[in-house]
mmCIF file of C-alpha atoms and ligand atoms in Angstrom:
data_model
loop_
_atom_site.group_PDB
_atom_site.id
_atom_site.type_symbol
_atom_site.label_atom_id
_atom_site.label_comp_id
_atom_site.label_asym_id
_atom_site.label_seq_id
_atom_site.Cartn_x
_atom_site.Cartn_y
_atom_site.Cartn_z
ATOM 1 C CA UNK A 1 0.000 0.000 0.000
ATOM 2 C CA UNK A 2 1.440 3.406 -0.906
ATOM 3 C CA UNK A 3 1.803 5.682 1.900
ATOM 4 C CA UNK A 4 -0.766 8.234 1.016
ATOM 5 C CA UNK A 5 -3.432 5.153 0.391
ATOM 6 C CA UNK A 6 -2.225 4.417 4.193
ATOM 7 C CA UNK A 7 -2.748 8.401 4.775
ATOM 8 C CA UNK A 8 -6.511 8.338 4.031
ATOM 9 C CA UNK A 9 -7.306 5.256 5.053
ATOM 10 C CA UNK A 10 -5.854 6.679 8.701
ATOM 11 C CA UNK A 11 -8.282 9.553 8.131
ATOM 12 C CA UNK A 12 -11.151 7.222 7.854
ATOM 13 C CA UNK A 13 -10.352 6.281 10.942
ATOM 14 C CA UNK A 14 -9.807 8.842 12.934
ATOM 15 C CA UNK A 15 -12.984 10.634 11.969
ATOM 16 C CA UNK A 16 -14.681 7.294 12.723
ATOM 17 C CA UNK A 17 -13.215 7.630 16.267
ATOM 18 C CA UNK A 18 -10.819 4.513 15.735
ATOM 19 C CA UNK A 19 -7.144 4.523 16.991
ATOM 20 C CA UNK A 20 -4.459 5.684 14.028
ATOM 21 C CA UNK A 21 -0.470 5.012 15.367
ATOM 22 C CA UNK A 22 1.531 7.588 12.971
ATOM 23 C CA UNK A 23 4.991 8.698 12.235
ATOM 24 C CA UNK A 24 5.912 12.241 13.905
ATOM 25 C CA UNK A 25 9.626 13.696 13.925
ATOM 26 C CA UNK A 26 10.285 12.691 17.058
ATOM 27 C CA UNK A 27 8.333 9.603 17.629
ATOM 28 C CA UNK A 28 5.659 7.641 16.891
ATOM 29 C CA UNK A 29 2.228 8.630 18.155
ATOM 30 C CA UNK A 30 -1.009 6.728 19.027
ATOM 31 C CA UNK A 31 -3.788 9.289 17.129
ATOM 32 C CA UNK A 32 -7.169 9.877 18.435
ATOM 33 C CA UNK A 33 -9.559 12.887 17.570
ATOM 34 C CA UNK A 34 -8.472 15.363 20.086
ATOM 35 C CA UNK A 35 -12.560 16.628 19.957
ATOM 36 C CA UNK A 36 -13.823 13.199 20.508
ATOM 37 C CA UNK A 37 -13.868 12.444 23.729
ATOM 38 C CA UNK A 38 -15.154 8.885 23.491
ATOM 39 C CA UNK A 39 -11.777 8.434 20.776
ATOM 40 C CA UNK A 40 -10.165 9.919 23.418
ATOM 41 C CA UNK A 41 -11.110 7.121 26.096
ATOM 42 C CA UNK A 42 -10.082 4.471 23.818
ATOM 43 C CA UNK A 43 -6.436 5.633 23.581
ATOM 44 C CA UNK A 44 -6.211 5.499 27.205
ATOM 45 C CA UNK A 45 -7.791 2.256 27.155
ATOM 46 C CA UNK A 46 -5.169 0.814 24.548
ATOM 47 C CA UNK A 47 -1.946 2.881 25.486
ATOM 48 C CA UNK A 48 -2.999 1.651 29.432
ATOM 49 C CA UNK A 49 -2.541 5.453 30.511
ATOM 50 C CA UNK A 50 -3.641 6.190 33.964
ATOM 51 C CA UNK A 51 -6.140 9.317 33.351
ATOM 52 C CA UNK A 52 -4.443 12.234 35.165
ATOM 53 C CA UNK A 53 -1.703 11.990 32.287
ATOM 54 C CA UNK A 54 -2.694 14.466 29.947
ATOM 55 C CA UNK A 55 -2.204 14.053 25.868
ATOM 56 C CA UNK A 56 -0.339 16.651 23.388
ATOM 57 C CA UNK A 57 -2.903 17.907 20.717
ATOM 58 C CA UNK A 58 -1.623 17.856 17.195
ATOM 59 C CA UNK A 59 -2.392 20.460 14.821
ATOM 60 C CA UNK A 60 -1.415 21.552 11.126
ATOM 61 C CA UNK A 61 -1.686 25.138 11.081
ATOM 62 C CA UNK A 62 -0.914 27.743 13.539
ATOM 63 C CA UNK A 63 -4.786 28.824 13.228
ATOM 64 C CA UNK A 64 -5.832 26.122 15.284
ATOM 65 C CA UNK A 65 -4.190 28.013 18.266
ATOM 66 C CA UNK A 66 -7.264 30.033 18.086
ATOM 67 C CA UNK A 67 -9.844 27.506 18.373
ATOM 68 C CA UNK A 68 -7.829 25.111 20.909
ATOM 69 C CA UNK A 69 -6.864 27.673 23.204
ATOM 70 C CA UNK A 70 -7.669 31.236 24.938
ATOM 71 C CA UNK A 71 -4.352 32.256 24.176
ATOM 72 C CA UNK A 72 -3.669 35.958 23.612
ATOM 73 C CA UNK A 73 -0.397 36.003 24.045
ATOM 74 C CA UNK A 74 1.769 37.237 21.116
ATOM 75 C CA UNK A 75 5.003 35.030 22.351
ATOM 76 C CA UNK A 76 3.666 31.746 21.259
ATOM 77 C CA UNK A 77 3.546 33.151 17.606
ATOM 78 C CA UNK A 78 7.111 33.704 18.172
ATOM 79 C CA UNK A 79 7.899 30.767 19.185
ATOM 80 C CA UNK A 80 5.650 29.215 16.760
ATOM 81 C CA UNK A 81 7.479 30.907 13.710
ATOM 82 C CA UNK A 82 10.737 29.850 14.816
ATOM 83 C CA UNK A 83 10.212 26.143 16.168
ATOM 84 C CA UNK A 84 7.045 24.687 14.390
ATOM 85 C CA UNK A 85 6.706 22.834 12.567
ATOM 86 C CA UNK A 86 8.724 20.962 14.899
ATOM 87 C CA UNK A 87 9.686 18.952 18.114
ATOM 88 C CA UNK A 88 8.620 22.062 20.855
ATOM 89 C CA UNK A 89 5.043 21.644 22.672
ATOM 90 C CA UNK A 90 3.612 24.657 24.028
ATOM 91 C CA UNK A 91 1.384 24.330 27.486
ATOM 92 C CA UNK A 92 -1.618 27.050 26.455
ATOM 93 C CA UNK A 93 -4.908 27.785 28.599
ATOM 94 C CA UNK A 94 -7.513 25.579 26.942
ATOM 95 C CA UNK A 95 -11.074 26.564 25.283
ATOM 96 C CA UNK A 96 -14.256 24.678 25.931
ATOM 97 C CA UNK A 97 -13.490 23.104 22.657
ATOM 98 C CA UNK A 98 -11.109 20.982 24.191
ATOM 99 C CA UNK A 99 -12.804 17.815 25.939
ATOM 100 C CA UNK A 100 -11.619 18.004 29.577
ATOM 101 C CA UNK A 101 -10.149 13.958 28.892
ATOM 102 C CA UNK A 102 -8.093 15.196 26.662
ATOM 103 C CA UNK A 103 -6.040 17.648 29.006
ATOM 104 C CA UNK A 104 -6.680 15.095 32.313
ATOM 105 C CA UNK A 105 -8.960 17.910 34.153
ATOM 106 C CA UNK A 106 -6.144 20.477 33.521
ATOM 107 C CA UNK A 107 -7.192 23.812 32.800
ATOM 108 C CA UNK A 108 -4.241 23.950 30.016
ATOM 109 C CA UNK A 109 -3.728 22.095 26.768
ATOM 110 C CA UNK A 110 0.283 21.007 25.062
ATOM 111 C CA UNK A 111 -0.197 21.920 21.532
ATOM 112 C CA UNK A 112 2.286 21.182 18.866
ATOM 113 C CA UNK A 113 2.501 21.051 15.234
ATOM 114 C CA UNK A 114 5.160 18.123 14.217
ATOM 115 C CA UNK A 115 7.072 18.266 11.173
ATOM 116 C CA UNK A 116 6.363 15.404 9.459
ATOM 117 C CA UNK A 117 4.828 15.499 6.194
ATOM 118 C CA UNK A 118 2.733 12.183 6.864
ATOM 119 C CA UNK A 119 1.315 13.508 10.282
ATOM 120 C CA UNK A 120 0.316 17.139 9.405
ATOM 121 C CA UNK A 121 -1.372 15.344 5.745
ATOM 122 C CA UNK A 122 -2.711 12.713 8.366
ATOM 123 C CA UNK A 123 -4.436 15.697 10.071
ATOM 124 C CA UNK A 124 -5.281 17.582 7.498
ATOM 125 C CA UNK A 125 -7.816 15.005 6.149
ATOM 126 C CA UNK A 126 -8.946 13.979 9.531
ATOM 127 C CA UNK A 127 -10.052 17.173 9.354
ATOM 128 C CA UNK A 128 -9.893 17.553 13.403
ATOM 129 C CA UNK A 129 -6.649 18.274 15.783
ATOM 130 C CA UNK A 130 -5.109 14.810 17.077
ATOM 131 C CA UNK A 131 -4.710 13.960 20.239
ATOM 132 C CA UNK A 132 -1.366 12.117 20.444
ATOM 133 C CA UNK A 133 0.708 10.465 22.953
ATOM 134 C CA UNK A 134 3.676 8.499 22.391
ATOM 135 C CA UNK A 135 2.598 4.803 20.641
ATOM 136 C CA UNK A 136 3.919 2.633 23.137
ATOM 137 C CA UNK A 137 2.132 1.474 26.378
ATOM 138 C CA UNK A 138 2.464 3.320 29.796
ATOM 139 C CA UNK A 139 5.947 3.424 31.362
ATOM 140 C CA UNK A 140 7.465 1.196 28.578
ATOM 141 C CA UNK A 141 9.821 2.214 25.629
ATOM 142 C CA UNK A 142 8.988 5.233 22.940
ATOM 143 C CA UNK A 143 8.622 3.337 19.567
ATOM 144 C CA UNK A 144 10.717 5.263 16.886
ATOM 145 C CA UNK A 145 9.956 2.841 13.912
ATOM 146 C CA UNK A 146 6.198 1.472 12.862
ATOM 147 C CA UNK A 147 7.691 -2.218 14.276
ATOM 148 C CA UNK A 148 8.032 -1.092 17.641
ATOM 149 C CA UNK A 149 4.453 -0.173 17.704
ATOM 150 C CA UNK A 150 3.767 -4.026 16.652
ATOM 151 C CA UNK A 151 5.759 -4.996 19.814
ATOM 152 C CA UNK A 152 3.342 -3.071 22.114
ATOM 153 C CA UNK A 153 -0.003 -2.078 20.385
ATOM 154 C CA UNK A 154 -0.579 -4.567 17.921
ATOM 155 C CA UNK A 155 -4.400 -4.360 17.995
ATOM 156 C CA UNK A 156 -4.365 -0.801 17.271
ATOM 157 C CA UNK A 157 -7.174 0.113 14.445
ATOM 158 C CA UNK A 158 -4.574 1.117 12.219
ATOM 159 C CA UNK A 159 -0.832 2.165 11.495
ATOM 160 C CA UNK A 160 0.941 3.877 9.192
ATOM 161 C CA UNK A 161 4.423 2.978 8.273
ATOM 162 C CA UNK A 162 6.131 6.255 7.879
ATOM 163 C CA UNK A 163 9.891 4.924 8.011
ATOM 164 C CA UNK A 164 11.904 5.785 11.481
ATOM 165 C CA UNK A 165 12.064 9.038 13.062
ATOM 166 C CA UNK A 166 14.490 11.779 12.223
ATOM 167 C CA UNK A 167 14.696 13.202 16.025
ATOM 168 C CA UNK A 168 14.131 10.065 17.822
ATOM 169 C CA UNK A 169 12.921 11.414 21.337
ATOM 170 C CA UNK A 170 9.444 13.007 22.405
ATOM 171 C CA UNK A 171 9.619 16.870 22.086
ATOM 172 C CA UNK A 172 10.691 19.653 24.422
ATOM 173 C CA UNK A 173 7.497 20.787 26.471
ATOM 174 C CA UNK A 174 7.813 24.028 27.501
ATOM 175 C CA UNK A 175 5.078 26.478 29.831
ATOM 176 C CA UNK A 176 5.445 30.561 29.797
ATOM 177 C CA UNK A 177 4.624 32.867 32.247
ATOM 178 C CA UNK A 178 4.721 36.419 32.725
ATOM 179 C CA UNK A 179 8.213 36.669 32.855
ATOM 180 C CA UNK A 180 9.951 33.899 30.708
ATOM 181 C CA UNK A 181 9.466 30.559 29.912
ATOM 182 C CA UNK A 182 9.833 26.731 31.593
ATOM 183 C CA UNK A 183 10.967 23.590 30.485
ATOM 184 C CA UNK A 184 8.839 20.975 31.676
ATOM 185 C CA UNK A 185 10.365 17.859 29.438
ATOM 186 C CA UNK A 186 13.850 18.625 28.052
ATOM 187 C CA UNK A 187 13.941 17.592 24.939
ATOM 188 C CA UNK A 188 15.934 18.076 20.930
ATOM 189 C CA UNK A 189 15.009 21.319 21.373
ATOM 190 C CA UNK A 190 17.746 23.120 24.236
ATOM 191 C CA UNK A 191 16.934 25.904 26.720
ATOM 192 C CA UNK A 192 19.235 28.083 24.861
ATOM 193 C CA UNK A 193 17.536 27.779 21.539
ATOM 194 C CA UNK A 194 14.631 28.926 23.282
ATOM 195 C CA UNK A 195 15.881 31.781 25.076
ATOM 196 C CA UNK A 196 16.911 33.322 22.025
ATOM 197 C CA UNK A 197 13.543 34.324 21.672
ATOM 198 C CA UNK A 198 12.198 34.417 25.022
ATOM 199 C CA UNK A 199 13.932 34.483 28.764
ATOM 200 C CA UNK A 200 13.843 31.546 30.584
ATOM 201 C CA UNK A 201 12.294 32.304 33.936
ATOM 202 C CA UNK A 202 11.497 29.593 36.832
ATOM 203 C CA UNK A 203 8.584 31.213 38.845
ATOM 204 C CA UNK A 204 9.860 30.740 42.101
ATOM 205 C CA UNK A 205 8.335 29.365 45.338
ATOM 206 C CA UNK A 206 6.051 27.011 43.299
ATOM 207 C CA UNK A 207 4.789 24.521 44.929
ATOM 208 C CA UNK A 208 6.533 21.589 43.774
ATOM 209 C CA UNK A 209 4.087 19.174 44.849
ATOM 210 C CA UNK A 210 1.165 20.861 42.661
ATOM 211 C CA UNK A 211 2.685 18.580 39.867
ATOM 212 C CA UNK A 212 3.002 20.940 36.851
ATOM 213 C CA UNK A 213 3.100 18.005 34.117
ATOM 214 C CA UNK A 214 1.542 14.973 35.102
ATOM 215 C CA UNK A 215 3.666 12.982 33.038
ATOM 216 C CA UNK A 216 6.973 13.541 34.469
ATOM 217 C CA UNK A 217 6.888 10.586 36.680
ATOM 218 C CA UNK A 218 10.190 9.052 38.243
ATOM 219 C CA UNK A 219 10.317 5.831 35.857
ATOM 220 C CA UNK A 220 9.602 6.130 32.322
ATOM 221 C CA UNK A 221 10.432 4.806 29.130
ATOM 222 C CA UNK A 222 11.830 1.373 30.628
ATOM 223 C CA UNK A 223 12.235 -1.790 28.160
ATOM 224 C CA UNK A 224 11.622 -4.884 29.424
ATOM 225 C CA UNK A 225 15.161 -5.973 30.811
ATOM 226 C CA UNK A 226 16.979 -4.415 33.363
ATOM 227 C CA UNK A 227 18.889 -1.458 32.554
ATOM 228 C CA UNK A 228 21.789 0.487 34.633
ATOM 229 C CA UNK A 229 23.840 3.468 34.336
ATOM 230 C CA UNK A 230 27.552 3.295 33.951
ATOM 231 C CA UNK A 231 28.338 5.669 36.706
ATOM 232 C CA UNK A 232 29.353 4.950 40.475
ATOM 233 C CA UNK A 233 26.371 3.634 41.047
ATOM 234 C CA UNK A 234 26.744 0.872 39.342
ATOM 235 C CA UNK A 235 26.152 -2.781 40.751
ATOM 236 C CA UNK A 236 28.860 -5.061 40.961
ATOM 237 C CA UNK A 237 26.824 -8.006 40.339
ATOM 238 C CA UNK A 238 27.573 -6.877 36.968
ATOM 239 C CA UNK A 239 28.611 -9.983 34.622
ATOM 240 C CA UNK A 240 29.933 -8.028 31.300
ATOM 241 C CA UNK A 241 30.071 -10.567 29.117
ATOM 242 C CA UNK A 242 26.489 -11.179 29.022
ATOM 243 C CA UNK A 243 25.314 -7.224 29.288
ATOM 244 C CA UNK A 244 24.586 -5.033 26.312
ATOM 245 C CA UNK A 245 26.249 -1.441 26.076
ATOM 246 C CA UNK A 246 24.429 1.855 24.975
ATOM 247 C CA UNK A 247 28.273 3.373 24.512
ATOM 248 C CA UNK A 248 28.482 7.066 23.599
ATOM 249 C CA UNK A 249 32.293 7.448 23.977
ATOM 250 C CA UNK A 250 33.117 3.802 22.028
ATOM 251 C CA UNK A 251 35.620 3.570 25.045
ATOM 252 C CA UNK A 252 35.883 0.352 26.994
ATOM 253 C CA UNK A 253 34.234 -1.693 24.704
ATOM 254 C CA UNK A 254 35.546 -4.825 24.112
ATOM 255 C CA UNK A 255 34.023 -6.828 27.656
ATOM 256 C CA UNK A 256 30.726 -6.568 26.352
ATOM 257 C CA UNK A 257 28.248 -8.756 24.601
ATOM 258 C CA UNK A 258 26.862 -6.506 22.253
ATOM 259 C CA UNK A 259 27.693 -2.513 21.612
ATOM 260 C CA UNK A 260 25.632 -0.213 20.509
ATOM 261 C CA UNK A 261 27.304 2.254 19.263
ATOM 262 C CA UNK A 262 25.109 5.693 19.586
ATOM 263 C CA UNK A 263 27.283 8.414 18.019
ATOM 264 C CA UNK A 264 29.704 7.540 15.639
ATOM 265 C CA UNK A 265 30.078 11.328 14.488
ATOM 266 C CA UNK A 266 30.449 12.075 18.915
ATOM 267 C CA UNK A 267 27.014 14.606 17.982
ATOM 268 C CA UNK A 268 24.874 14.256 21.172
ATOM 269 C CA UNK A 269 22.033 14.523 18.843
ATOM 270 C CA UNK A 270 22.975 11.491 16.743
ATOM 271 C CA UNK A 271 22.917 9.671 19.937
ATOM 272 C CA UNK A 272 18.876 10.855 20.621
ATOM 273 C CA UNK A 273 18.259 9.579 16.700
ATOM 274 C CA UNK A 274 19.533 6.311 17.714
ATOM 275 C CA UNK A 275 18.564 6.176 21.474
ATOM 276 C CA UNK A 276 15.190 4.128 21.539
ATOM 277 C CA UNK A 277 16.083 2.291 18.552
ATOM 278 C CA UNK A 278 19.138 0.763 19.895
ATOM 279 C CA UNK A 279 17.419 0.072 23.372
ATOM 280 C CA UNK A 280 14.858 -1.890 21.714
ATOM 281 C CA UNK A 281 17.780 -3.858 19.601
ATOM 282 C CA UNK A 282 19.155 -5.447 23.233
ATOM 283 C CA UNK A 283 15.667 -5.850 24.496
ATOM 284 C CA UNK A 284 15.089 -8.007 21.564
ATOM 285 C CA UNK A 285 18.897 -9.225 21.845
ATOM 286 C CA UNK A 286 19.596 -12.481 24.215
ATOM 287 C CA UNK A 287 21.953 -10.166 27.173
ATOM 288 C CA UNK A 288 20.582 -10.496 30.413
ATOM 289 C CA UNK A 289 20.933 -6.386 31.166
ATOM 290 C CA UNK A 290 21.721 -3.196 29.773
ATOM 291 C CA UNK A 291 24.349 -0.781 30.882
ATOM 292 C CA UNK A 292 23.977 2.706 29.793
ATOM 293 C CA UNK A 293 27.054 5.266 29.768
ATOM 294 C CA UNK A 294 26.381 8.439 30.724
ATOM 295 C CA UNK A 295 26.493 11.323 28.565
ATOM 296 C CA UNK A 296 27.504 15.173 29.422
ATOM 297 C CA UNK A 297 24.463 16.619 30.988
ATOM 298 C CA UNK A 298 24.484 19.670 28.674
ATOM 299 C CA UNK A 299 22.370 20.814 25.346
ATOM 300 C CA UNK A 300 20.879 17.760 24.117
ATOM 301 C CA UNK A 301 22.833 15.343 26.976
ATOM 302 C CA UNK A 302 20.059 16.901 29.842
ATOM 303 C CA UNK A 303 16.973 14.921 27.501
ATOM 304 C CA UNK A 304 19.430 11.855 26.948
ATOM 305 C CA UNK A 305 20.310 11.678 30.208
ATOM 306 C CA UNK A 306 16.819 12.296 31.608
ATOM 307 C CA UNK A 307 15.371 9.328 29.541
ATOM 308 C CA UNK A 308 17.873 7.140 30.649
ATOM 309 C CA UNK A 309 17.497 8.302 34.615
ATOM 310 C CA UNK A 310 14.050 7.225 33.929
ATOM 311 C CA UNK A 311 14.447 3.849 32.130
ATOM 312 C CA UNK A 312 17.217 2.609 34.926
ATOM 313 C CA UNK A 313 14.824 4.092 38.016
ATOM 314 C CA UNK A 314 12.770 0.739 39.148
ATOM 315 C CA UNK A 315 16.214 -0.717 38.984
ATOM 316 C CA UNK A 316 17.989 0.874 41.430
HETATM 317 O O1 TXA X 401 7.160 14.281 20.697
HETATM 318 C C1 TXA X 401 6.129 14.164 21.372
HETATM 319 O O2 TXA X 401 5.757 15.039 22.160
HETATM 320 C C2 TXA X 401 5.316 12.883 21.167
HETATM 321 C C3 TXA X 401 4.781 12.869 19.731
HETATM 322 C C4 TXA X 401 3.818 11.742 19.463
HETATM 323 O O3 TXA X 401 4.213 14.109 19.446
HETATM 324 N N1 TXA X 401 4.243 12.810 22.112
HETATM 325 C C5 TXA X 401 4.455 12.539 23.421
HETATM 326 O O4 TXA X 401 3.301 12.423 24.175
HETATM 327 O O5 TXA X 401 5.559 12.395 23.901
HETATM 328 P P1 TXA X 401 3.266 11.741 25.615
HETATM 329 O O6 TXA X 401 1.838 11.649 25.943
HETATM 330 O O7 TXA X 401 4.035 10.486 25.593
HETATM 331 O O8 TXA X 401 3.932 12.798 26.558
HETATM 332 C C6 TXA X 401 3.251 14.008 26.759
HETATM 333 C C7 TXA X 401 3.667 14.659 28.048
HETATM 334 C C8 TXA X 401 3.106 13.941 29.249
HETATM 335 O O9 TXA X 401 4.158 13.641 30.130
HETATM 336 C C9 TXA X 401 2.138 14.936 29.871
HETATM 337 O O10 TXA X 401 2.150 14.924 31.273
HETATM 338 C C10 TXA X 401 2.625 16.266 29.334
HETATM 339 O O11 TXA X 401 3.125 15.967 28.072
HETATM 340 N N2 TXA X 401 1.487 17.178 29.182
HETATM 341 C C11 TXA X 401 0.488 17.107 28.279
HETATM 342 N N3 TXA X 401 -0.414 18.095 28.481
HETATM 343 C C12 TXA X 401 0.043 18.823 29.520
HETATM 344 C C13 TXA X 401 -0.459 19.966 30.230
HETATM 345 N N4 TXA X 401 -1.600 20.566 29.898
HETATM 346 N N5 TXA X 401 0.278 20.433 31.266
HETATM 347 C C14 TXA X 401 1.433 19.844 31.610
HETATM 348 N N6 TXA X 401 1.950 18.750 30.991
HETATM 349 C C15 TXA X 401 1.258 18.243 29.965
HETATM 350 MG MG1 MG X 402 5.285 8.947 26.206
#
């Protein structure tokens, strides 16, 4: 099937108020009319998402701010004209239009426009916004090629095979306030590329246990075999020759089973491309664990590191 008989197929779908897993930029997404709230139900249903976890809505044109949101604040035009399409989500106060499922209760709504020429066509003739979180299920690894959504979400209505993901990790979420911006999930997208069009500003004395994002939970994005961090933390139970290595440096290679080398070119951003993909390589793989190096926590290296904080947590 070509992909833009896949494409409207999807559409049929989604306007039906079925489940459509797509290609984005950064990963794949599990696509539900972000209007429909009984669509909307269904993803939670399939993805096994507990409720308070609100979804980022999906739009292909900036107009839909309008409709989505009560925004009247000029800076997310900025930021729109610089970023989107692309891998930044913007928290916004939400209209009525917005079924309160969609946003978990939350009086705000993460909108973002991804640049990938299957999604935006995907919502174009859906004719509605879609209501995306990543395709895998709850907790587990972000699927960055159509197969790992077969690993987790088989019975989905339908998916499009769009090819693997140029970015290869969820976008940067980011909420503004009167002064600045905040970063909620780090992500391709750095703080600096932000603040050269807005400050970033952390409104202090928040209180941290009025969760901002819901989803920003202590263990994420963990595959199905243990995984540990190369640091002095490690365990010393540790047998090498049977452990898998997510290597960044290509240093101390040679006692492992496999190596997965994540940045030939030493780019921090080649090693988010390849991230996911190569964790779900040595999930498949026969080693018994997987031992992540850790990468500067700067630019880029503050998402890579997060996700693999996250993955390693319930190991600890
Ligand atoms: O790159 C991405 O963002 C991918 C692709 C498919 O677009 N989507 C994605 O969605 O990563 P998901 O559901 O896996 O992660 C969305 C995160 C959640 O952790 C959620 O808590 C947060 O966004 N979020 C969504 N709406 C929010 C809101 N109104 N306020 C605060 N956080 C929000
Ligand atoms: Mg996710």
């Amino acid at each position: 099937m070509t992909i833009s008989q896949q494409i409207s197929i999807a559409a049929k779908h989604i306007k039906e108020g079925n489940l459509v897993a797509f290609p984005t930029e950064t990963v794949y997404g599990l696509g539900a009319d972000a209007l429909n709230p009984y669509a909307v139900a269904k993803l939670f249903e399939l993805k096994e998402r507990p409720t308070f976890d609100p979804l980022i809505v999906h739009i292909a044109s900036v107009e839909e701010i309008k409709r989505l949101t009560v925004n009247n604040d000029n800076r997310v035009y900025e930021l729109a004209e610089r970023f989107w399409p692309g891998p930044l989500t913007i928290i916004l106060p939400k209209s009525n239009l917005v079924p309160d499922i969609v946003t978990a209760g939350l009086p705000t709504v993460g909108i973002r426009m991804p640049d990938h020429p299957v999604a935006i066509e995907l919502i174009r003739q859906s004719g509605c916004p879609i209501a995306a979180p990543s395709a895998n299920k709850f907790g587990q690894l972000s699927p960055t090629q159509a197969k790992h959504v077969n690993k987790q979400l088989s019975d989905v209505d339908f998916l499009i095979d769009g090819g693997e993901s140029a970015v290869g990790i969820e976008s940067t979420i980011i909420s503004l306030n009167e002064k600045g911006f905040e970063i909620l999930r780090h992500g391709i997208i750095t703080k600096e590329e932000i603040e050269e069009i807005i400050p970033y500003y952390a409104v202090p004395d928040r209180d941290k246990t009025n969760i901002v994002s819901p989803g920003m939970l202590k263990s994420h994005y963990s595959p199905n075999k243990p995984i540990y961090l190369l640091d002095k933390n490690i365990p010393d139970f540790i047998d090498y020759p049977k452990a898998g290595l997510l290597s960044f440096s290509g240093k101390d290679t040679a006692k492992y089973k496999i190596v997965e080398l994540l940045a030939p070119d030493g780019n921090l951003k080649t090693c988010a491309v390849n991230l996911f993909a190569a964790i779900h390589r040595l999930e498949e793989s026969d080693v018994d664990y997987i031992i992540a190096e850790t990468v500067p926590e700067v630019g880029v290296g503050i998402a890579i590191m997060d996700k693999l904080k996250k993955a390693a947590y319930r190991y600890k």
